[in-house]
PDB file of C-alpha atoms (C1' of nucleotides) in Angstrom:
ATOM      1  CA  UNK N   1      41.451 217.950 107.989  1.00  0.00           C
ATOM      2  CA  UNK N   2      43.893 218.073 110.847  1.00  0.00           C
ATOM      3  CA  UNK N   3      42.314 219.370 114.011  1.00  0.00           C
ATOM      4  CA  UNK N   4      43.875 221.857 116.362  1.00  0.00           C
ATOM      5  CA  UNK N   5      43.015 220.397 119.697  1.00  0.00           C
ATOM      6  CA  UNK N   6      43.898 223.454 121.753  1.00  0.00           C
ATOM      7  CA  UNK N   7      40.709 223.921 123.666  1.00  0.00           C
ATOM      8  CA  UNK N   8      41.105 227.619 124.417  1.00  0.00           C
ATOM      9  CA  UNK N   9      41.710 229.330 121.115  1.00  0.00           C
ATOM     10  CA  UNK N  10      43.456 232.643 121.477  1.00  0.00           C
ATOM     11  CA  UNK N  11      41.819 235.343 119.483  1.00  0.00           C
ATOM     12  CA  UNK N  12      41.765 239.097 119.636  1.00  0.00           C
ATOM     13  CA  UNK N  13      38.369 240.649 120.287  1.00  0.00           C
ATOM     14  CA  UNK N  14      37.079 244.186 120.209  1.00  0.00           C
ATOM     15  CA  UNK N  15      37.569 245.495 123.742  1.00  0.00           C
ATOM     16  CA  UNK N  16      34.561 245.137 126.004  1.00  0.00           C
ATOM     17  CA  UNK N  17      32.563 243.046 123.571  1.00  0.00           C
ATOM     18  CA  UNK N  18      32.356 239.389 122.735  1.00  0.00           C
ATOM     19  CA  UNK N  19      30.415 237.503 120.173  1.00  0.00           C
ATOM     20  CA  UNK N  20      29.525 234.444 122.245  1.00  0.00           C
ATOM     21  CA  UNK N  21      30.580 232.101 124.968  1.00  0.00           C
ATOM     22  CA  UNK N  22      34.275 231.692 124.391  1.00  0.00           C
ATOM     23  CA  UNK N  23      35.124 228.006 124.679  1.00  0.00           C
ATOM     24  CA  UNK N  24      33.900 225.664 122.008  1.00  0.00           C
ATOM     25  CA  UNK N  25      35.429 222.405 120.957  1.00  0.00           C
ATOM     26  CA  UNK N  26      34.479 219.186 119.173  1.00  0.00           C
ATOM     27  CA  UNK N  27      33.195 216.397 121.341  1.00  0.00           C
ATOM     28  CA  UNK N  28      34.299 213.704 118.956  1.00  0.00           C
ATOM     29  CA  UNK N  29      37.921 212.999 118.263  1.00  0.00           C
ATOM     30  CA  UNK N  30      39.640 213.448 114.986  1.00  0.00           C
ATOM     31  CA  UNK N  31      39.981 209.735 114.319  1.00  0.00           C
ATOM     32  CA  UNK N  32      36.356 209.071 115.036  1.00  0.00           C
ATOM     33  CA  UNK N  33      35.392 211.960 112.775  1.00  0.00           C
ATOM     34  CA  UNK N  34      37.526 210.516 110.009  1.00  0.00           C
ATOM     35  CA  UNK N  35      35.981 207.063 110.349  1.00  0.00           C
ATOM     36  CA  UNK N  36      32.436 208.367 110.344  1.00  0.00           C
ATOM     37  CA  UNK N  37      33.168 210.737 107.470  1.00  0.00           C
ATOM     38  CA  UNK N  38      34.504 207.811 105.456  1.00  0.00           C
ATOM     39  CA  UNK N  39      31.248 205.927 105.966  1.00  0.00           C
ATOM     40  CA  UNK N  40      29.188 209.022 105.189  1.00  0.00           C
ATOM     41  CA  UNK N  41      31.176 209.652 102.020  1.00  0.00           C
ATOM     42  CA  UNK N  42      30.541 206.084 100.894  1.00  0.00           C
ATOM     43  CA  UNK N  43      26.823 206.662 101.421  1.00  0.00           C
ATOM     44  CA  UNK N  44      27.003 209.984  99.622  1.00  0.00           C
ATOM     45  CA  UNK N  45      25.991 208.637  96.241  1.00  0.00           C
ATOM     46  CA  UNK N  46      22.379 207.751  95.385  1.00  0.00           C
ATOM     47  CA  UNK N  47      23.350 204.507  93.688  1.00  0.00           C
ATOM     48  CA  UNK N  48      25.390 203.325  96.660  1.00  0.00           C
ATOM     49  CA  UNK N  49      22.684 204.365  99.079  1.00  0.00           C
ATOM     50  CA  UNK N  50      20.150 202.283  97.185  1.00  0.00           C
ATOM     51  CA  UNK N  51      22.563 199.369  96.924  1.00  0.00           C
ATOM     52  CA  UNK N  52      22.877 199.392 100.703  1.00  0.00           C
ATOM     53  CA  UNK N  53      19.114 199.749 100.985  1.00  0.00           C
ATOM     54  CA  UNK N  54      18.528 196.680  98.839  1.00  0.00           C
ATOM     55  CA  UNK N  55      21.089 194.642 100.725  1.00  0.00           C
ATOM     56  CA  UNK N  56      19.620 195.661 104.059  1.00  0.00           C
ATOM     57  CA  UNK N  57      16.229 194.348 103.032  1.00  0.00           C
ATOM     58  CA  UNK N  58      17.611 190.886 102.563  1.00  0.00           C
ATOM     59  CA  UNK N  59      18.647 188.849 105.532  1.00  0.00           C
ATOM     60  CA  UNK N  60      21.167 186.935 103.457  1.00  0.00           C
ATOM     61  CA  UNK N  61      23.224 188.080 100.530  1.00  0.00           C
ATOM     62  CA  UNK N  62      22.234 189.283  97.087  1.00  0.00           C
ATOM     63  CA  UNK N  63      23.743 188.298  93.769  1.00  0.00           C
ATOM     64  CA  UNK N  64      25.416 191.032  91.729  1.00  0.00           C
ATOM     65  CA  UNK N  65      23.438 189.869  88.717  1.00  0.00           C
ATOM     66  CA  UNK N  66      20.303 191.011  90.550  1.00  0.00           C
ATOM     67  CA  UNK N  67      21.763 194.371  91.414  1.00  0.00           C
ATOM     68  CA  UNK N  68      23.057 195.448  88.019  1.00  0.00           C
ATOM     69  CA  UNK N  69      19.688 195.651  86.189  1.00  0.00           C
ATOM     70  CA  UNK N  70      18.200 197.830  88.937  1.00  0.00           C
ATOM     71  CA  UNK N  71      20.246 200.794  87.768  1.00  0.00           C
ATOM     72  CA  UNK N  72      20.765 202.501  84.450  1.00  0.00           C
ATOM     73  CA  UNK N  73      24.507 202.331  84.765  1.00  0.00           C
ATOM     74  CA  UNK N  74      26.979 199.841  83.388  1.00  0.00           C
ATOM     75  CA  UNK N  75      28.047 196.662  85.144  1.00  0.00           C
ATOM     76  CA  UNK N  76      31.609 197.952  85.747  1.00  0.00           C
ATOM     77  CA  UNK N  77      30.200 201.036  87.446  1.00  0.00           C
ATOM     78  CA  UNK N  78      28.040 198.928  89.757  1.00  0.00           C
ATOM     79  CA  UNK N  79      31.118 196.856  90.503  1.00  0.00           C
ATOM     80  CA  UNK N  80      33.012 200.034  91.302  1.00  0.00           C
ATOM     81  CA  UNK N  81      30.314 201.217  93.717  1.00  0.00           C
ATOM     82  CA  UNK N  82      30.297 197.860  95.469  1.00  0.00           C
ATOM     83  CA  UNK N  83      34.060 198.111  95.826  1.00  0.00           C
ATOM     84  CA  UNK N  84      33.737 201.552  97.430  1.00  0.00           C
ATOM     85  CA  UNK N  85      31.199 200.161  99.886  1.00  0.00           C
ATOM     86  CA  UNK N  86      33.418 197.186 100.639  1.00  0.00           C
ATOM     87  CA  UNK N  87      36.471 199.373 101.243  1.00  0.00           C
ATOM     88  CA  UNK N  88      34.437 201.539 103.593  1.00  0.00           C
ATOM     89  CA  UNK N  89      33.615 198.435 105.599  1.00  0.00           C
ATOM     90  CA  UNK N  90      29.908 198.677 104.886  1.00  0.00           C
ATOM     91  CA  UNK N  91      29.435 195.494 102.880  1.00  0.00           C
ATOM     92  CA  UNK N  92      31.125 192.150 102.519  1.00  0.00           C
ATOM     93  CA  UNK N  93      31.204 189.804  99.548  1.00  0.00           C
ATOM     94  CA  UNK N  94      31.438 186.151  98.846  1.00  0.00           C
ATOM     95  CA  UNK N  95      31.959 184.211  95.665  1.00  0.00           C
ATOM     96  CA  UNK N  96      29.959 181.093  94.858  1.00  0.00           C
ATOM     97  CA  UNK N  97      30.728 179.629  91.495  1.00  0.00           C
ATOM     98  CA  UNK N  98      30.251 182.189  88.766  1.00  0.00           C
ATOM     99  CA  UNK N  99      28.315 184.533  90.980  1.00  0.00           C
ATOM    100  CA  UNK N 100      29.275 187.043  93.604  1.00  0.00           C
ATOM    101  CA  UNK N 101      27.055 187.846  96.557  1.00  0.00           C
ATOM    102  CA  UNK N 102      27.088 190.973  98.687  1.00  0.00           C
ATOM    103  CA  UNK N 103      25.720 191.559 102.154  1.00  0.00           C
ATOM    104  CA  UNK N 104      25.695 194.362 104.693  1.00  0.00           C
ATOM    105  CA  UNK N 105      28.128 193.998 107.560  1.00  0.00           C
ATOM    106  CA  UNK N 106      25.953 194.213 110.650  1.00  0.00           C
ATOM    107  CA  UNK N 107      27.854 196.781 112.716  1.00  0.00           C
ATOM    108  CA  UNK N 108      29.118 198.879 109.861  1.00  0.00           C
ATOM    109  CA  UNK N 109      26.652 201.729 110.216  1.00  0.00           C
ATOM    110  CA  UNK N 110      26.308 201.608 113.960  1.00  0.00           C
ATOM    111  CA  UNK N 111      28.750 204.349 114.895  1.00  0.00           C
ATOM    112  CA  UNK N 112      27.386 206.860 112.421  1.00  0.00           C
ATOM    113  CA  UNK N 113      23.831 205.919 113.259  1.00  0.00           C
ATOM    114  CA  UNK N 114      24.441 206.422 116.968  1.00  0.00           C
ATOM    115  CA  UNK N 115      26.090 209.776 116.440  1.00  0.00           C
ATOM    116  CA  UNK N 116      23.235 210.925 114.215  1.00  0.00           C
ATOM    117  CA  UNK N 117      20.472 210.064 116.652  1.00  0.00           C
TER     118      UNK N 117
ATOM    119  CA  UNK Z   1      22.116 207.909  89.074  1.00  0.00           C
ATOM    120  CA  UNK Z   2      18.801 207.387  87.333  1.00  0.00           C
ATOM    121  CA  UNK Z   3      17.035 204.292  88.560  1.00  0.00           C
ATOM    122  CA  UNK Z   4      15.341 201.740  86.371  1.00  0.00           C
ATOM    123  CA  UNK Z   5      12.161 201.108  88.247  1.00  0.00           C
ATOM    124  CA  UNK Z   6      11.180 197.969  86.376  1.00  0.00           C
ATOM    125  CA  UNK Z   7      10.719 195.576  89.213  1.00  0.00           C
ATOM    126  CA  UNK Z   8      11.224 192.356  87.300  1.00  0.00           C
ATOM    127  CA  UNK Z   9      14.459 192.693  85.406  1.00  0.00           C
ATOM    128  CA  UNK Z  10      14.700 190.441  82.376  1.00  0.00           C
ATOM    129  CA  UNK Z  11      17.957 188.650  82.210  1.00  0.00           C
ATOM    130  CA  UNK Z  12      19.157 185.502  80.527  1.00  0.00           C
ATOM    131  CA  UNK Z  13      20.288 182.768  82.867  1.00  0.00           C
ATOM    132  CA  UNK Z  14      21.981 179.443  82.351  1.00  0.00           C
ATOM    133  CA  UNK Z  15      19.179 176.911  81.808  1.00  0.00           C
ATOM    134  CA  UNK Z  16      18.048 175.104  84.919  1.00  0.00           C
ATOM    135  CA  UNK Z  17      20.110 177.183  87.313  1.00  0.00           C
ATOM    136  CA  UNK Z  18      19.651 180.437  89.110  1.00  0.00           C
ATOM    137  CA  UNK Z  19      21.892 182.434  91.347  1.00  0.00           C
ATOM    138  CA  UNK Z  20      19.303 183.606  93.866  1.00  0.00           C
ATOM    139  CA  UNK Z  21      15.746 184.646  94.461  1.00  0.00           C
ATOM    140  CA  UNK Z  22      14.849 186.574  91.360  1.00  0.00           C
ATOM    141  CA  UNK Z  23      13.078 189.767  92.422  1.00  0.00           C
ATOM    142  CA  UNK Z  24      15.025 192.448  94.181  1.00  0.00           C
ATOM    143  CA  UNK Z  25      14.329 196.139  94.215  1.00  0.00           C
ATOM    144  CA  UNK Z  26      15.105 199.223  96.265  1.00  0.00           C
ATOM    145  CA  UNK Z  27      12.669 200.039  99.013  1.00  0.00           C
ATOM    146  CA  UNK Z  28      13.438 203.720  98.933  1.00  0.00           C
ATOM    147  CA  UNK Z  29      12.612 205.896  95.984  1.00  0.00           C
ATOM    148  CA  UNK Z  30      15.076 207.651  93.811  1.00  0.00           C
ATOM    149  CA  UNK Z  31      14.251 211.112  95.138  1.00  0.00           C
ATOM    150  CA  UNK Z  32      14.571 210.000  98.721  1.00  0.00           C
ATOM    151  CA  UNK Z  33      17.890 208.349  97.902  1.00  0.00           C
ATOM    152  CA  UNK Z  34      19.111 211.553  96.311  1.00  0.00           C
ATOM    153  CA  UNK Z  35      18.114 213.650  99.319  1.00  0.00           C
ATOM    154  CA  UNK Z  36      19.736 211.316 101.804  1.00  0.00           C
ATOM    155  CA  UNK Z  37      22.847 210.971  99.654  1.00  0.00           C
ATOM    156  CA  UNK Z  38      23.140 214.747  99.557  1.00  0.00           C
ATOM    157  CA  UNK Z  39      23.080 214.889 103.352  1.00  0.00           C
ATOM    158  CA  UNK Z  40      25.535 212.003 103.606  1.00  0.00           C
ATOM    159  CA  UNK Z  41      27.887 213.645 101.126  1.00  0.00           C
ATOM    160  CA  UNK Z  42      27.796 216.853 103.170  1.00  0.00           C
ATOM    161  CA  UNK Z  43      28.764 214.829 106.235  1.00  0.00           C
ATOM    162  CA  UNK Z  44      31.461 213.017 104.293  1.00  0.00           C
ATOM    163  CA  UNK Z  45      34.277 215.332 105.324  1.00  0.00           C
ATOM    164  CA  UNK Z  46      35.883 215.196 108.781  1.00  0.00           C
ATOM    165  CA  UNK Z  47      35.886 218.973 109.164  1.00  0.00           C
ATOM    166  CA  UNK Z  48      32.199 219.259 108.349  1.00  0.00           C
ATOM    167  CA  UNK Z  49      31.357 216.341 110.582  1.00  0.00           C
ATOM    168  CA  UNK Z  50      33.102 218.036 113.498  1.00  0.00           C
ATOM    169  CA  UNK Z  51      31.495 221.367 112.671  1.00  0.00           C
ATOM    170  CA  UNK Z  52      28.100 219.705 112.941  1.00  0.00           C
ATOM    171  CA  UNK Z  53      29.214 217.978 116.115  1.00  0.00           C
ATOM    172  CA  UNK Z  54      30.197 221.281 117.723  1.00  0.00           C
ATOM    173  CA  UNK Z  55      26.970 222.945 116.671  1.00  0.00           C
ATOM    174  CA  UNK Z  56      24.908 220.048 117.987  1.00  0.00           C
ATOM    175  CA  UNK Z  57      26.455 220.403 121.420  1.00  0.00           C
ATOM    176  CA  UNK Z  58      25.180 223.937 121.728  1.00  0.00           C
ATOM    177  CA  UNK Z  59      21.507 224.574 122.184  1.00  0.00           C
ATOM    178  CA  UNK Z  60      21.791 227.971 120.544  1.00  0.00           C
ATOM    179  CA  UNK Z  61      24.078 229.122 117.788  1.00  0.00           C
ATOM    180  CA  UNK Z  62      27.841 229.412 117.611  1.00  0.00           C
ATOM    181  CA  UNK Z  63      29.868 232.288 116.233  1.00  0.00           C
ATOM    182  CA  UNK Z  64      32.068 231.591 113.207  1.00  0.00           C
ATOM    183  CA  UNK Z  65      34.944 233.258 115.040  1.00  0.00           C
ATOM    184  CA  UNK Z  66      34.792 230.409 117.543  1.00  0.00           C
ATOM    185  CA  UNK Z  67      34.751 227.754 114.850  1.00  0.00           C
ATOM    186  CA  UNK Z  68      37.669 228.907 112.717  1.00  0.00           C
ATOM    187  CA  UNK Z  69      40.450 228.415 115.320  1.00  0.00           C
ATOM    188  CA  UNK Z  70      39.324 224.849 116.040  1.00  0.00           C
ATOM    189  CA  UNK Z  71      40.727 223.702 112.718  1.00  0.00           C
ATOM    190  CA  UNK Z  72      44.060 224.047 111.025  1.00  0.00           C
ATOM    191  CA  UNK Z  73      42.493 225.335 107.857  1.00  0.00           C
ATOM    192  CA  UNK Z  74      41.981 228.846 106.617  1.00  0.00           C
ATOM    193  CA  UNK Z  75      38.934 230.992 107.358  1.00  0.00           C
ATOM    194  CA  UNK Z  76      37.723 230.872 103.730  1.00  0.00           C
ATOM    195  CA  UNK Z  77      37.822 227.094 103.826  1.00  0.00           C
ATOM    196  CA  UNK Z  78      35.760 226.984 107.008  1.00  0.00           C
ATOM    197  CA  UNK Z  79      33.344 229.380 105.344  1.00  0.00           C
ATOM    198  CA  UNK Z  80      33.176 227.060 102.357  1.00  0.00           C
ATOM    199  CA  UNK Z  81      32.382 224.048 104.550  1.00  0.00           C
ATOM    200  CA  UNK Z  82      29.662 225.977 106.353  1.00  0.00           C
ATOM    201  CA  UNK Z  83      28.195 226.891 102.988  1.00  0.00           C
ATOM    202  CA  UNK Z  84      28.139 223.243 101.934  1.00  0.00           C
ATOM    203  CA  UNK Z  85      26.335 222.346 105.158  1.00  0.00           C
ATOM    204  CA  UNK Z  86      23.879 225.209 104.681  1.00  0.00           C
ATOM    205  CA  UNK Z  87      23.109 224.206 101.087  1.00  0.00           C
ATOM    206  CA  UNK Z  88      22.517 220.637 102.230  1.00  0.00           C
ATOM    207  CA  UNK Z  89      19.930 221.948 104.658  1.00  0.00           C
ATOM    208  CA  UNK Z  90      21.864 220.799 107.704  1.00  0.00           C
ATOM    209  CA  UNK Z  91      22.634 224.163 109.287  1.00  0.00           C
ATOM    210  CA  UNK Z  92      21.186 227.633 109.274  1.00  0.00           C
ATOM    211  CA  UNK Z  93      22.909 230.949 109.835  1.00  0.00           C
ATOM    212  CA  UNK Z  94      22.107 234.339 111.223  1.00  0.00           C
ATOM    213  CA  UNK Z  95      23.992 237.596 111.202  1.00  0.00           C
ATOM    214  CA  UNK Z  96      24.228 239.784 114.282  1.00  0.00           C
ATOM    215  CA  UNK Z  97      26.346 242.850 113.809  1.00  0.00           C
ATOM    216  CA  UNK Z  98      29.782 241.900 112.653  1.00  0.00           C
ATOM    217  CA  UNK Z  99      29.386 238.279 113.571  1.00  0.00           C
ATOM    218  CA  UNK Z 100      27.721 235.319 111.941  1.00  0.00           C
ATOM    219  CA  UNK Z 101      26.168 232.512 113.946  1.00  0.00           C
ATOM    220  CA  UNK Z 102      25.434 228.985 112.786  1.00  0.00           C
ATOM    221  CA  UNK Z 103      23.074 226.410 114.228  1.00  0.00           C
ATOM    222  CA  UNK Z 104      21.888 222.933 113.334  1.00  0.00           C
ATOM    223  CA  UNK Z 105      18.442 222.745 111.788  1.00  0.00           C
ATOM    224  CA  UNK Z 106      16.541 220.369 114.038  1.00  0.00           C
ATOM    225  CA  UNK Z 107      15.013 218.009 111.484  1.00  0.00           C
ATOM    226  CA  UNK Z 108      17.858 218.066 109.009  1.00  0.00           C
ATOM    227  CA  UNK Z 109      19.392 214.734 109.913  1.00  0.00           C
ATOM    228  CA  UNK Z 110      16.176 212.977 110.813  1.00  0.00           C
ATOM    229  CA  UNK Z 111      15.526 211.185 107.524  1.00  0.00           C
ATOM    230  CA  UNK Z 112      19.035 209.793 107.192  1.00  0.00           C
ATOM    231  CA  UNK Z 113      19.129 208.919 110.883  1.00  0.00           C
ATOM    232  CA  UNK Z 114      15.855 207.023 110.645  1.00  0.00           C
ATOM    233  CA  UNK Z 115      16.962 205.125 107.575  1.00  0.00           C
ATOM    234  CA  UNK Z 116      20.259 204.201 109.224  1.00  0.00           C
ATOM    235  CA  UNK Z 117      18.731 202.813 112.386  1.00  0.00           C
TER     236      UNK Z 117
ATOM    237  C1'  DG W   1      33.309 260.606 104.957  1.00  0.00           C
ATOM    238  C1'  DC W   2      37.229 256.992 106.447  1.00  0.00           C
ATOM    239  C1'  DT W   3      39.092 252.888 108.801  1.00  0.00           C
ATOM    240  C1'  DC W   4      38.988 248.477 110.903  1.00  0.00           C
ATOM    241  C1'  DC W   5      37.139 244.090 111.417  1.00  0.00           C
ATOM    242  C1'  DA W   6      34.285 239.511 110.483  1.00  0.00           C
ATOM    243  C1'  DG W   7      32.892 236.859 107.137  1.00  0.00           C
ATOM    244  C1'  DA W   8      31.854 235.654 102.277  1.00  0.00           C
ATOM    245  C1'  DT W   9      33.263 235.309  97.582  1.00  0.00           C
ATOM    246  C1'  DT W  10      36.439 234.753  93.674  1.00  0.00           C
ATOM    247  C1'  DG W  11      39.884 232.490  90.980  1.00  0.00           C
ATOM    248  C1'  DA W  12      43.266 229.154  90.637  1.00  0.00           C
ATOM    249  C1'  DT W  13      45.283 224.606  91.511  1.00  0.00           C
ATOM    250  C1'  DC W  14      45.333 219.847  92.466  1.00  0.00           C
ATOM    251  C1'  DG W  15      43.480 215.640  93.370  1.00  0.00           C
ATOM    252  C1'  DC W  16      39.725 212.618  93.626  1.00  0.00           C
ATOM    253  C1'  DC W  17      35.406 210.525  91.786  1.00  0.00           C
ATOM    254  C1'  DA W  18      31.670 208.685  88.564  1.00  0.00           C
ATOM    255  C1'  DT W  19      31.345 206.832  84.367  1.00  0.00           C
ATOM    256  C1'  DC W  20      32.217 204.014  80.283  1.00  0.00           C
ATOM    257  C1'  DA W  21      34.460 200.844  76.752  1.00  0.00           C
ATOM    258  C1'  DA W  22      37.648 197.493  76.573  1.00  0.00           C
ATOM    259  C1'  DT W  23      39.969 193.920  78.613  1.00  0.00           C
ATOM    260  C1'  DA W  24      41.139 190.569  82.095  1.00  0.00           C
ATOM    261  C1'  DT W  25      40.028 186.932  85.389  1.00  0.00           C
ATOM    262  C1'  DA W  26      37.837 183.018  87.015  1.00  0.00           C
ATOM    263  C1'  DC W  27      34.541 179.602  86.915  1.00  0.00           C
ATOM    264  C1'  DG W  28      31.288 176.071  84.675  1.00  0.00           C
ATOM    265  C1'  DT W  29      30.306 173.140  80.907  1.00  0.00           C
ATOM    266  C1'  DA W  30      30.777 170.580  76.850  1.00  0.00           C
TER     267       DA W  30
ATOM    268  C1'  DT B   1      40.898 171.741  75.791  1.00  0.00           C
ATOM    269  C1'  DA B   2      37.896 175.271  74.261  1.00  0.00           C
ATOM    270  C1'  DC B   3      33.984 178.276  74.903  1.00  0.00           C
ATOM    271  C1'  DG B   4      30.634 181.049  77.217  1.00  0.00           C
ATOM    272  C1'  DT B   5      29.311 183.668  81.211  1.00  0.00           C
ATOM    273  C1'  DA B   6      29.681 186.657  85.628  1.00  0.00           C
ATOM    274  C1'  DT B   7      32.328 189.800  87.744  1.00  0.00           C
ATOM    275  C1'  DA B   8      36.505 192.622  88.382  1.00  0.00           C
ATOM    276  C1'  DT B   9      40.057 195.611  86.690  1.00  0.00           C
ATOM    277  C1'  DT B  10      42.200 199.001  83.630  1.00  0.00           C
ATOM    278  C1'  DG B  11      42.632 203.300  81.248  1.00  0.00           C
ATOM    279  C1'  DA B  12      40.662 207.396  79.836  1.00  0.00           C
ATOM    280  C1'  DT B  13      37.696 211.421  80.447  1.00  0.00           C
ATOM    281  C1'  DG B  14      34.910 215.023  82.374  1.00  0.00           C
ATOM    282  C1'  DG B  15      33.411 217.075  86.365  1.00  0.00           C
ATOM    283  C1'  DC B  16      33.354 218.116  91.109  1.00  0.00           C
ATOM    284  C1'  DG B  17      35.489 219.241  95.616  1.00  0.00           C
ATOM    285  C1'  DA B  18      39.081 220.923  99.160  1.00  0.00           C
ATOM    286  C1'  DT B  19      42.199 224.280  99.717  1.00  0.00           C
ATOM    287  C1'  DC B  20      44.483 228.830  99.704  1.00  0.00           C
ATOM    288  C1'  DA B  21      45.674 233.812  98.635  1.00  0.00           C
ATOM    289  C1'  DA B  22      43.509 237.675  97.347  1.00  0.00           C
ATOM    290  C1'  DT B  23      39.635 240.410  97.249  1.00  0.00           C
ATOM    291  C1'  DC B  24      35.015 241.923  98.241  1.00  0.00           C
ATOM    292  C1'  DT B  25      31.025 243.162 101.361  1.00  0.00           C
ATOM    293  C1'  DG B  26      28.908 245.160 104.969  1.00  0.00           C
ATOM    294  C1'  DG B  27      28.603 246.649 109.720  1.00  0.00           C
ATOM    295  C1'  DA B  28      30.754 249.503 113.794  1.00  0.00           C
ATOM    296  C1'  DG B  29      33.021 253.284 115.317  1.00  0.00           C
ATOM    297  C1'  DC B  30      35.575 257.436 114.816  1.00  0.00           C
TER     298       DC B  30
END
DNA sequence: GCTCCAGATTGATCGCCATCAATATACGTA
DNA sequence: TACGTATATTGATGGCGATCAATCTGGAGC
């Protein structure tokens, strides 16, 4: 988890032989890696990935009561997945009367998407 | 996990009122969601994300002995993370003499990257 | 053969996560 | 006020994952 940012790792080698070019280091910083990993972890469940997929298809927001019957899991579990996505900053929610509506936050996936491409 | 693919979920509603447009369904299929979630889960750890980042900076492959000292975790743990990445189809490995070299598989991240952008 | 070294595997521990049933909360309606 | 309905939260459980120390494997060199 914690990164050793010394760029020139000291390491004994068999004399006269090396395995590769010696200096190698991450281009991204630890904090950025932690942010992107948090987003990736939130997407690392098929249900959550499909929830995000559904929300991304809709310009506006989608009612939870539409989301629950799409999956063969209980309503509390869907609610839990939506909470994970919200805490990862991927979706937002809004309450209107009895119903709750979720939507994708526009820039949420940008950093990870840029790094991936 | 398992998706109910009925596209028109039946659900009782208060008479004369609806919460939103009624038909909503995932655009991606369950298998595709599971594949992409597997890749996302593999990227959902800061160490693995930085391992992939290092490997992506190098056209060729990188020796494990260069990767281990970049992190403040033990060699077996680095080996474990590399195994997770290999089993997710993100990296490949090759042995040359005493050393092991890892490299990013070129198309591994393409599906997730395309979906994200 | 034996020894040293790089890396992988094993076994154990600890904490987190996905899931559900049950309950709570909050809102609309009569 | 009381009741029903939509969603969130709680508590419990089973399983998975991150980590390490210890060990194993296999190649290089003597």
